[in-house]
Short mmCIF file of C-alpha atoms in Angstrom, two decimals:
data_model
loop_
_atom_site.label_atom_id
_atom_site.label_comp_id
_atom_site.label_asym_id
_atom_site.label_seq_id
_atom_site.Cartn_x
_atom_site.Cartn_y
_atom_site.Cartn_z
CA MET A 269 -25.48 32.27 -18.05
CA GLU A 270 -26.54 28.92 -17.13
CA GLY A 271 -23.91 28.94 -14.03
CA PHE A 272 -25.43 32.06 -12.74
CA PHE A 273 -29.09 30.48 -12.46
CA ALA A 274 -27.81 27.84 -11.06
CA ARG A 275 -28.65 26.51 -7.45
CA GLU A 276 -24.96 26.14 -6.25
CA ARG A 277 -24.53 29.68 -7.44
CA THR A 278 -27.06 30.61 -4.66
CA VAL A 279 -25.45 28.78 -2.16
CA ALA A 280 -25.14 31.41 0.92
CA PRO A 281 -21.27 32.00 2.06
CA PRO A 282 -21.35 31.32 5.83
CA GLY A 283 -22.23 34.21 8.23
CA TYR A 284 -24.62 35.09 5.55
CA ASN A 285 -27.38 36.79 7.25
CA ARG A 286 -31.20 35.23 6.68
CA TRP A 287 -32.60 38.80 7.20
CA LEU A 288 -31.78 39.39 3.56
CA VAL A 289 -33.39 36.71 2.37
CA PRO A 290 -37.16 37.93 2.44
CA PRO A 291 -37.19 41.28 0.40
CA ALA A 292 -35.76 39.00 -2.40
CA ALA A 293 -39.13 37.05 -1.77
CA LEU A 294 -40.88 39.95 -1.14
CA SER A 295 -39.86 41.81 -4.32
CA ILE A 296 -41.78 38.68 -6.07
CA HIS A 297 -44.73 38.51 -4.36
CA LEU A 298 -45.53 42.31 -4.02
CA CYS A 299 -45.15 41.98 -7.62
CA ILE A 300 -47.55 39.46 -8.98
CA GLY A 301 -49.81 40.17 -5.93
CA GLN A 302 -50.63 42.99 -8.74
CA ALA A 303 -52.94 40.45 -10.26
CA TYR A 304 -55.75 41.25 -7.94
CA ALA A 305 -55.84 44.54 -9.35
CA PHE A 306 -56.15 43.84 -13.09
CA SER A 307 -60.13 44.18 -12.25
CA VAL A 308 -59.15 48.37 -12.93
CA PHE A 309 -57.99 48.20 -16.61
CA ASN A 310 -61.44 46.44 -17.57
CA GLY A 311 -63.56 49.60 -17.50
CA PRO A 312 -60.78 51.77 -19.86
CA LEU A 313 -60.75 48.11 -22.28
CA THR A 314 -64.22 48.23 -23.08
CA LYS A 315 -63.54 51.96 -24.58
CA VAL A 316 -60.17 51.04 -26.71
CA ILE A 317 -61.75 52.16 -29.81
CA GLY A 318 -64.52 54.35 -28.78
CA ILE A 319 -62.30 56.08 -26.14
CA SER A 320 -64.83 58.48 -24.49
CA ALA A 321 -67.17 55.35 -24.51
CA PRO A 322 -67.68 52.14 -25.51
CA ALA A 323 -67.88 51.56 -29.61
CA PRO A 324 -69.42 48.60 -31.31
CA ASP A 325 -66.29 46.89 -32.29
CA ASP A 326 -65.36 47.70 -28.22
CA TRP A 327 -64.41 44.61 -26.28
CA THR A 328 -67.31 43.84 -23.65
CA LEU A 329 -66.61 42.90 -20.54
CA PRO A 330 -67.56 39.66 -19.99
CA ALA A 331 -65.05 38.67 -22.66
CA LEU A 332 -62.29 40.79 -20.46
CA GLY A 333 -63.25 38.76 -17.52
CA TRP A 334 -61.78 35.76 -19.14
CA ILE A 335 -58.28 37.61 -19.17
CA PHE A 336 -58.26 37.40 -15.80
CA SER A 337 -60.11 33.48 -15.49
CA ILE A 338 -57.07 32.54 -18.04
CA ALA A 339 -54.59 33.76 -15.68
CA ILE A 340 -55.67 32.55 -12.57
CA VAL A 341 -55.90 28.90 -14.44
CA PHE A 342 -52.32 29.17 -15.92
CA LEU A 343 -51.16 29.85 -11.92
CA GLY A 344 -52.76 26.80 -10.74
CA LEU A 345 -51.69 24.76 -13.41
CA SER A 346 -47.59 26.42 -13.67
CA ALA A 347 -47.68 25.99 -9.71
CA ALA A 348 -48.58 22.69 -9.75
CA PHE A 349 -46.75 21.05 -12.80
CA GLY A 350 -43.87 23.26 -12.16
CA GLY A 351 -43.03 22.20 -8.82
CA ARG A 352 -40.60 19.72 -9.52
CA TRP A 353 -38.80 21.94 -11.99
CA VAL A 354 -38.77 25.15 -9.06
CA GLU A 355 -37.49 22.56 -6.78
CA SER A 356 -34.55 20.94 -8.27
CA GLY A 357 -33.38 24.42 -10.12
CA GLY A 358 -33.43 26.14 -7.30
CA PRO A 359 -35.29 29.66 -6.30
CA ARG A 360 -33.05 32.34 -9.16
CA ARG A 361 -33.35 30.02 -12.30
CA ALA A 362 -37.69 29.83 -10.97
CA MET A 363 -37.87 33.47 -10.01
CA PHE A 364 -36.26 34.73 -13.25
CA LEU A 365 -38.74 33.23 -15.52
CA SER A 366 -41.29 34.59 -13.30
CA ALA A 367 -39.98 38.07 -13.83
CA CYS A 368 -39.43 36.93 -17.84
CA CYS A 369 -42.81 35.66 -17.85
CA PHE A 370 -45.19 37.81 -15.57
CA GLY A 371 -42.87 41.29 -17.06
CA GLY A 372 -43.46 40.07 -20.93
CA GLY A 373 -47.04 39.88 -20.55
CA PHE A 374 -47.51 42.60 -19.90
CA LEU A 375 -45.75 43.60 -23.07
CA VAL A 376 -47.22 41.03 -24.98
CA ALA A 377 -50.69 42.12 -23.89
CA ALA A 378 -49.53 45.88 -24.40
CA LEU A 379 -49.24 44.98 -28.19
CA GLY A 380 -53.11 42.93 -28.06
CA VAL A 381 -54.27 46.31 -26.81
CA HIS A 382 -52.51 48.44 -29.42
CA THR A 383 -53.56 46.15 -32.48
CA HIS A 384 -56.81 45.46 -30.69
CA MET A 385 -56.72 41.58 -30.76
CA LEU A 386 -58.10 40.30 -27.81
CA TRP A 387 -56.27 36.87 -28.10
CA LEU A 388 -53.05 37.79 -27.96
CA VAL A 389 -54.22 39.85 -24.55
CA TYR A 390 -55.68 36.38 -22.99
CA LEU A 391 -51.80 34.92 -24.43
CA GLY A 392 -50.13 37.58 -23.13
CA TYR A 393 -51.64 38.84 -19.69
CA GLY A 394 -53.23 35.46 -19.13
CA VAL A 395 -51.39 32.36 -20.45
CA ILE A 396 -47.87 33.87 -20.18
CA GLY A 397 -48.29 36.18 -17.40
CA GLY A 398 -50.21 33.49 -15.45
CA ILE A 399 -47.48 30.96 -15.48
CA GLY A 400 -45.15 33.67 -14.43
CA LEU A 401 -47.73 34.03 -11.95
CA GLY A 402 -47.93 30.59 -10.78
CA ILE A 403 -43.78 30.00 -10.77
CA GLY A 404 -43.26 33.44 -8.96
CA TYR A 405 -45.93 32.31 -6.27
CA ILE A 406 -44.00 28.52 -5.32
CA SER A 407 -40.48 30.22 -6.23
CA PRO A 408 -39.30 31.18 -2.31
CA VAL A 409 -41.02 29.01 -0.65
CA SER A 410 -39.16 26.14 0.28
CA THR A 411 -36.07 28.47 0.49
CA LEU A 412 -37.56 30.75 3.17
CA ILE A 413 -38.99 27.29 4.72
CA LYS A 414 -34.90 26.49 5.10
CA TRP A 415 -33.68 29.65 5.93
CA PHE A 416 -36.47 29.79 9.55
CA PRO A 417 -36.66 26.10 10.30
CA ASP A 418 -37.79 27.94 14.02
CA ARG A 419 -40.31 30.19 12.45
CA PRO A 420 -41.64 28.76 9.19
CA GLY A 421 -44.82 30.34 9.36
CA MET A 422 -43.36 33.67 10.01
CA ALA A 423 -41.26 33.54 7.02
CA THR A 424 -43.53 32.12 4.40
CA GLY A 425 -46.12 34.51 6.16
CA LEU A 426 -44.11 37.52 5.21
CA ALA A 427 -44.25 36.56 1.64
CA ILE A 428 -47.77 35.89 1.04
CA MET A 429 -48.28 39.17 2.77
CA GLY A 430 -46.88 40.86 -0.31
CA PHE A 431 -49.52 39.14 -2.48
CA GLY A 432 -52.26 40.63 -0.74
CA GLY A 433 -49.86 44.36 -0.76
CA GLY A 434 -49.46 43.92 -4.56
CA ALA A 435 -53.00 44.79 -5.36
CA MET A 436 -52.73 47.91 -3.05
CA ILE A 437 -49.86 49.01 -5.17
CA GLY A 438 -51.19 47.58 -8.79
CA SER A 439 -54.53 49.43 -8.35
CA PRO A 440 -52.77 53.14 -7.92
CA LEU A 441 -50.30 52.85 -9.86
CA SER A 442 -52.49 51.71 -12.70
CA VAL A 443 -55.18 54.77 -12.22
CA TRP A 444 -52.23 57.28 -12.25
CA LEU A 445 -50.04 55.66 -15.21
CA MET A 446 -53.70 54.89 -17.02
CA HIS A 447 -53.92 58.96 -16.62
CA ALA A 448 -50.82 59.98 -17.52
CA PHE A 449 -51.11 57.92 -20.65
CA ALA A 450 -54.25 58.90 -21.84
CA GLY A 451 -55.54 61.43 -24.52
CA PRO A 452 -58.09 62.25 -27.53
CA SER A 453 -56.41 58.81 -29.39
CA SER A 454 -55.59 56.56 -26.61
CA VAL A 455 -57.48 55.49 -23.29
CA GLY A 456 -53.49 54.68 -21.74
CA VAL A 457 -53.92 50.81 -21.72
CA ALA A 458 -51.14 49.82 -23.79
CA GLU A 459 -48.52 52.37 -22.83
CA THR A 460 -49.41 50.97 -18.97
CA PHE A 461 -48.74 47.84 -19.80
CA VAL A 462 -45.78 48.35 -21.41
CA VAL A 463 -44.49 50.83 -18.04
CA MET A 464 -45.74 48.41 -15.36
CA GLY A 465 -44.10 45.12 -17.45
CA LEU A 466 -40.72 46.85 -17.39
CA LEU A 467 -41.03 48.33 -13.58
CA TYR A 468 -42.37 44.60 -12.47
CA PHE A 469 -39.49 43.33 -14.44
CA ALA A 470 -37.26 45.12 -13.09
CA MET A 471 -38.19 44.70 -9.25
CA MET A 472 -38.37 41.42 -9.60
CA MET A 473 -35.16 41.21 -10.77
CA PHE A 474 -33.91 42.73 -7.78
CA GLY A 475 -34.86 39.26 -5.96
CA VAL A 476 -33.56 37.35 -8.78
CA LEU A 477 -30.10 39.20 -7.90
CA THR A 478 -30.44 38.66 -4.20
CA VAL A 479 -31.96 35.16 -3.65
CA ARG A 480 -29.69 32.81 -1.18
CA VAL A 481 -30.15 29.36 -0.33
CA PRO A 482 -28.64 28.15 2.47
CA ALA A 483 -25.88 25.21 2.78
CA GLU A 484 -26.80 21.96 2.87
CA GLY A 485 -27.78 21.50 6.76
CA TRP A 486 -27.24 25.45 7.69
CA ARG A 487 -28.73 25.64 10.98
CA PRO A 488 -29.56 29.86 12.66
CA ALA A 489 -26.87 30.45 15.44
CA GLY A 490 -28.65 28.94 18.74
CA TYR A 491 -31.10 27.07 17.23
CA VAL A 492 -31.30 23.76 18.25
CA PRO A 493 -33.83 21.28 16.56
CA PRO A 494 -36.46 19.80 19.28
CA ALA A 495 -35.09 16.60 20.69
CA GLN A 496 -38.61 15.51 20.78
CA PRO A 497 -40.76 17.00 17.72
CA LYS A 498 -44.42 17.63 18.27
CA LYS A 499 -46.43 14.85 17.25
CA LEU A 500 -47.79 17.11 13.95
CA VAL A 501 -43.88 17.88 13.09
CA THR A 502 -42.35 15.94 11.20
CA SER A 503 -38.62 15.69 10.79
CA ALA A 504 -38.42 13.04 7.96
CA ASN A 505 -39.26 14.32 4.18
CA VAL A 506 -41.92 12.69 1.78
CA HIS A 507 -40.92 12.94 -2.52
CA VAL A 508 -43.85 14.76 -3.99
CA ASP A 509 -45.11 12.01 -5.69
CA THR A 510 -45.98 10.41 -2.47
CA ALA A 511 -47.42 12.82 -0.62
CA ILE A 512 -50.52 13.12 -3.39
CA ARG A 513 -51.26 9.86 -2.34
CA THR A 514 -51.30 10.16 1.36
CA PRO A 515 -54.51 11.27 2.75
CA GLN A 516 -52.95 14.48 4.27
CA PHE A 517 -52.60 15.93 1.34
CA TRP A 518 -56.07 15.97 0.45
CA LEU A 519 -57.20 16.65 3.80
CA LEU A 520 -55.39 19.61 3.37
CA TRP A 521 -56.36 20.20 -0.08
CA LEU A 522 -59.98 20.62 1.15
CA VAL A 523 -59.31 22.81 4.21
CA LEU A 524 -57.65 25.10 2.31
CA CYS A 525 -60.10 24.86 -0.86
CA LEU A 526 -63.23 25.30 1.79
CA ASN A 527 -61.24 28.65 3.84
CA VAL A 528 -60.79 30.11 0.21
CA THR A 529 -64.27 29.33 -0.90
CA ALA A 530 -66.26 30.61 1.77
CA GLY A 531 -63.78 33.71 2.01
CA ILE A 532 -63.96 34.43 -2.11
CA GLY A 533 -67.75 33.86 -1.67
CA VAL A 534 -67.97 37.03 1.05
CA LEU A 535 -65.30 38.77 -0.15
CA GLY A 536 -66.48 38.92 -3.86
CA GLN A 537 -70.25 41.00 -2.58
CA ALA A 538 -68.72 42.81 0.55
CA SER A 539 -69.48 45.72 -0.98
CA VAL A 540 -72.86 45.07 -2.54
CA MET A 541 -74.20 43.58 0.73
CA SER A 542 -72.49 46.29 2.68
CA GLN A 543 -74.98 48.76 0.79
CA GLU A 544 -78.22 46.86 0.67
CA MET A 545 -77.75 45.25 4.68
CA PHE A 546 -77.22 49.23 5.58
CA PRO A 547 -79.27 51.50 2.90
CA GLY A 548 -78.26 54.87 3.55
CA VAL A 549 -76.02 54.54 5.76
CA ILE A 550 -73.15 52.67 3.81
CA THR A 551 -72.95 54.50 0.61
CA PRO A 552 -71.19 53.33 -2.56
CA THR A 553 -68.06 55.46 -1.61
CA ALA A 554 -67.99 54.00 1.46
CA ALA A 555 -68.00 50.82 0.64
CA ALA A 556 -65.03 51.24 -1.42
CA GLY A 557 -63.56 51.92 1.59
CA PHE A 558 -64.83 49.26 3.39
CA VAL A 559 -63.41 46.93 0.51
CA GLY A 560 -60.21 48.54 0.84
CA LEU A 561 -60.29 47.94 4.55
CA LEU A 562 -60.63 44.75 4.07
CA SER A 563 -57.79 44.22 1.98
CA LEU A 564 -55.69 45.57 4.13
CA PHE A 565 -56.95 42.81 6.76
CA ASN A 566 -56.26 40.32 4.45
CA MET A 567 -52.88 40.92 3.87
CA ALA A 568 -52.63 41.47 7.68
CA GLY A 569 -53.85 38.35 8.11
CA ARG A 570 -51.30 36.57 6.54
CA PHE A 571 -48.13 38.01 8.22
CA LEU A 572 -50.21 38.17 12.36
CA TRP A 573 -51.66 34.28 12.08
CA SER A 574 -49.22 32.40 10.30
CA SER A 575 -46.73 33.87 12.53
CA THR A 576 -48.88 33.29 15.48
CA SER A 577 -48.85 29.52 14.05
CA ASP A 578 -45.00 29.13 14.94
CA PHE A 579 -46.32 29.38 18.42
CA ILE A 580 -49.84 27.55 18.94
CA GLY A 581 -48.79 25.26 16.09
CA ARG A 582 -50.75 24.73 12.43
CA LYS A 583 -53.53 22.40 12.62
CA PRO A 584 -55.24 24.42 16.71
CA THR A 585 -54.71 27.85 14.33
CA TYR A 586 -56.64 25.90 11.66
CA ALA A 587 -59.00 24.85 14.04
CA ILE A 588 -59.57 28.91 14.68
CA TYR A 589 -59.60 29.69 11.43
CA PHE A 590 -62.77 27.55 10.75
CA ALA A 591 -64.46 27.68 14.44
CA LEU A 592 -64.45 31.45 14.78
CA GLY A 593 -65.38 31.72 11.08
CA VAL A 594 -68.51 29.86 11.35
CA VAL A 595 -69.20 31.98 14.58
CA LEU A 596 -68.63 35.08 12.68
CA TYR A 597 -70.48 34.21 9.41
CA SER A 598 -73.36 33.07 11.56
CA LEU A 599 -73.39 36.83 13.21
CA VAL A 600 -73.06 38.59 10.33
CA PRO A 601 -76.66 39.17 9.25
CA TRP A 602 -77.51 39.40 13.15
CA THR A 603 -75.54 42.80 12.57
CA GLY A 604 -77.63 43.97 10.10
CA GLN A 605 -80.47 43.09 12.34
CA ILE A 606 -79.41 45.62 15.27
CA GLY A 607 -78.32 48.02 12.42
CA SER A 608 -74.44 48.02 14.22
CA VAL A 609 -72.36 49.44 10.95
CA ALA A 610 -69.10 49.04 13.76
CA LEU A 611 -69.93 45.32 14.40
CA PHE A 612 -70.14 44.68 11.28
CA VAL A 613 -67.13 45.90 9.82
CA ALA A 614 -64.98 44.32 12.74
CA PHE A 615 -66.37 40.68 11.73
CA TYR A 616 -65.98 41.53 8.21
CA ALA A 617 -62.09 42.41 9.26
CA VAL A 618 -61.74 39.05 11.26
CA ILE A 619 -63.28 36.87 8.71
CA LEU A 620 -60.85 38.61 6.21
CA SER A 621 -57.35 37.85 7.84
CA MET A 622 -58.18 34.72 8.56
CA TYR A 623 -59.17 34.23 4.72
CA GLY A 624 -55.38 35.38 4.01
CA GLY A 625 -54.21 33.11 7.32
CA GLY A 626 -55.44 30.29 5.52
CA PHE A 627 -53.12 30.78 2.34
CA ALA A 628 -50.33 32.16 4.30
CA THR A 629 -50.55 29.17 6.96
CA ILE A 630 -50.51 26.54 4.55
CA PRO A 631 -46.80 25.99 3.43
CA ALA A 632 -45.73 25.51 7.07
CA TYR A 633 -48.42 23.15 7.66
CA LEU A 634 -46.93 21.41 4.42
CA ARG A 635 -43.59 21.49 5.61
CA ASP A 636 -44.40 20.60 9.20
CA MET A 637 -46.63 17.20 7.73
CA PHE A 638 -44.08 15.78 4.66
CA GLY A 639 -40.52 17.97 5.41
CA THR A 640 -38.43 20.25 3.47
CA MET A 641 -37.41 18.28 0.79
CA HIS A 642 -40.15 19.16 -1.73
CA VAL A 643 -42.30 21.13 0.12
CA GLY A 644 -42.52 23.87 -2.86
CA ALA A 645 -43.81 21.54 -5.25
CA ILE A 646 -46.23 19.95 -2.57
CA HIS A 647 -47.35 23.38 -2.37
CA GLY A 648 -47.38 23.83 -5.85
CA ARG A 649 -50.04 21.02 -6.32
CA LEU A 650 -51.99 22.38 -3.27
CA LEU A 651 -52.64 25.60 -5.13
CA THR A 652 -54.90 23.69 -7.10
CA ALA A 653 -57.65 24.39 -4.50
CA TRP A 654 -57.02 27.51 -4.85
CA SER A 655 -58.45 27.29 -8.43
CA ALA A 656 -60.91 25.44 -7.43
CA ALA A 657 -62.24 27.62 -4.77
CA GLY A 658 -62.25 30.18 -7.16
CA ILE A 659 -64.59 28.55 -9.33
CA LEU A 660 -66.47 27.22 -6.49
CA GLY A 661 -67.08 30.57 -3.97
CA PRO A 662 -68.23 32.91 -7.20
CA VAL A 663 -70.72 30.07 -8.52
CA LEU A 664 -72.05 28.95 -5.09
CA VAL A 665 -72.64 32.65 -3.83
CA ASN A 666 -74.34 33.61 -7.07
CA TYR A 667 -76.28 30.55 -7.37
CA ILE A 668 -77.50 30.74 -3.74
CA ARG A 669 -78.38 34.60 -4.30
CA GLN A 670 -80.23 34.15 -7.41
CA TYR A 671 -82.41 30.74 -6.32
CA GLN A 672 -83.13 33.24 -2.87
CA VAL A 673 -83.99 36.22 -5.05
CA ASP A 674 -86.27 33.72 -7.39
CA ARG A 675 -88.13 32.38 -4.29
CA GLY A 676 -88.97 36.34 -3.62
CA VAL A 677 -86.64 36.99 -0.80
CA PRO A 678 -85.83 40.18 -0.72
CA PRO A 679 -82.46 41.04 -1.88
CA SER A 680 -80.88 41.81 1.85
CA ALA A 681 -82.54 38.81 3.54
CA ALA A 682 -80.99 36.76 0.98
CA TYR A 683 -77.41 37.40 2.10
CA SER A 684 -77.84 35.55 5.92
CA GLU A 685 -78.46 32.23 3.55
CA THR A 686 -75.48 32.76 1.71
CA MET A 687 -73.26 33.62 5.09
CA TYR A 688 -75.13 30.13 6.64
CA ILE A 689 -74.08 28.17 3.66
CA MET A 690 -70.57 29.52 3.89
CA ALA A 691 -70.68 28.74 7.47
CA GLY A 692 -71.50 25.26 6.87
CA LEU A 693 -68.72 24.73 4.31
CA LEU A 694 -66.23 25.96 7.52
CA VAL A 695 -67.85 23.05 9.36
CA LEU A 696 -66.56 20.83 6.92
CA GLY A 697 -63.31 22.39 6.94
CA PHE A 698 -63.44 21.91 10.57
CA ILE A 699 -63.79 18.19 10.53
CA CYS A 700 -61.19 17.65 7.68
CA ASN A 701 -58.44 19.52 10.17
CA ALA A 702 -59.62 17.41 12.91
CA LEU A 703 -58.69 14.64 10.77
CA VAL A 704 -55.12 15.01 9.79
CA ARG A 705 -52.68 13.01 11.74
CA PRO A 706 -49.10 12.40 10.89
CA VAL A 707 -48.10 11.13 7.94
CA ASP A 708 -47.18 7.14 8.00
CA ALA A 709 -43.70 6.11 8.10
CA ARG A 710 -43.73 4.14 4.97
CA HIS A 711 -44.38 7.33 3.26
CA HIS A 712 -41.39 8.92 4.29
CA HIS A 713 -38.15 9.22 1.59
CA ARG A 714 -34.90 7.18 2.41
CA GLU A 715 -32.58 9.34 2.34
CA GLN A 716 -32.15 11.77 5.01
CA PRO A 717 -30.18 14.98 4.79
CA GLU A 718 -26.84 14.32 7.28
CA PRO A 719 -27.21 17.20 10.25
CA ALA A 720 -24.27 19.11 9.67
CA PRO A 721 -22.99 21.73 12.78
CA ALA A 722 -24.41 24.65 13.24
CA LEU A 723 -23.22 28.29 11.34
CA ALA A 724 -23.09 31.19 12.76
CA GLU A 725 -25.58 33.35 11.23
CA MET B 471 -26.99 48.16 6.40
CA ARG B 472 -27.12 46.14 3.80
CA VAL B 473 -30.72 44.73 5.30
CA LEU B 474 -32.09 47.81 5.33
CA VAL B 475 -31.67 48.97 1.86
CA TYR B 476 -33.12 45.55 1.10
CA TRP B 477 -35.80 46.08 3.38
CA LEU B 478 -36.63 49.46 2.13
CA ILE B 479 -36.31 48.49 -1.81
CA VAL B 480 -39.46 46.44 -0.89
CA GLY B 481 -41.16 48.84 2.13
CA ILE B 482 -41.26 51.40 0.30
CA PRO B 483 -43.88 50.57 -2.79
CA LEU B 484 -45.65 48.49 0.26
CA LEU B 485 -45.83 51.69 1.93
CA PHE B 486 -47.21 53.12 -0.84
CA GLY B 487 -49.99 50.98 -1.53
CA VAL B 488 -50.87 51.07 2.45
CA SER B 489 -51.39 54.46 2.56
CA MET B 490 -53.21 55.23 -0.49
CA THR B 491 -55.45 52.12 0.80
CA LEU B 492 -55.79 53.65 3.83
CA ILE B 493 -57.14 57.09 2.32
CA ASN B 494 -59.51 54.74 0.68
CA ALA B 495 -60.20 53.07 3.83
CA ALA B 496 -60.69 56.17 5.42
CA GLN B 497 -64.36 57.22 2.95
CA LEU B 498 -66.18 54.65 5.43
CA PHE B 499 -66.05 56.77 8.08
CA HIS B 500 -66.93 59.96 6.62
#
């Protein structure tokens, strides 16, 4: 069994079609992306005892909010600390652990719901599932980069797009299953958790069984690495422990953190904001549609922007995210003043596409800076920026908004200040990105992989 | 052929999710 998961067993034979690999990565990301749709369980989980309405002993929404928060914390921790383990053992072992944790987490959480023990749900979905999220998120990154040295942005964008799409599958699937299992004595959540745990495990096993790594020195047919590499694309490698001691790592950490903070800040209030800026025009139902549309742009942006970065370069791509972001964030309040719903939706759609693009382009940016040797592990450590932004974004937005409302500013106007502050964060991000320079040669790893003759794909 | 099958395995669930989201998003324009 140990042998089956070994990296050597996953090395692709000569002539292997590299386009068989992205579906393996997508199968993992499409499943773990369900985490973004966890909120659909919150309502039913407040009625596990009362069924039709919350009973006094039922769980409260604030207590349930911790399930998602714990999962995201463990995502960050496992990605940061498990990165080297993922790199050393190869993608199959990591994907299998991820499948066991994510699927198993659902089963433990189901037991927690069935026995009405919240700590068991925290442990199941939060801790165990969160580890599955973190390990699963980083598991295919370096493999894809090695298979697509000519298009690393597109390849990782494909996988990370799956994470955006996962919520779109998870949300209607959960609602449908809960509806099917709900009855006079159950809200159907425990049964739904069991089915989803098994379904997701099976889907992730597809990735476990089909993932392959390229042979050492493999190159796509016809691909010749540029003799004169671009200034910001290294042909050397940097060890993960060395990488986190370079200014480049922390500049990129800030780049990701600021881009995500601004995105999360506006994403969280998109529904309420649209209704308050256009009272009577955007109804609650239309606002739900608006949020759905944003998730589509979030997903599409992951693929489109990261693919574009292969042509225009990573640094210019982030410069566009920040510069265009500043303009659009600043203009959103203006769309409310002129009463243009179409412009409001269009601006928000582009903003969300760049939010998703920021996530998807960062692995390729790391590859350009630090090489392919430990890119998965370095990416794992960089994801702590996501965890930090997950706390910073909502706290900042809620604090600013409350401060404005306490000062007597009308709710619709309070959003303007928020947008301007988010634009300010993007200016900081622009500066951090502009400061990125190639990693100093003294940080390069001494053992360089020897180039091998190109093999036919 | 194998490539097509692999992509369908992940593509069909994704298409389902995108369709459901589009149906939901259509409410914005009603």
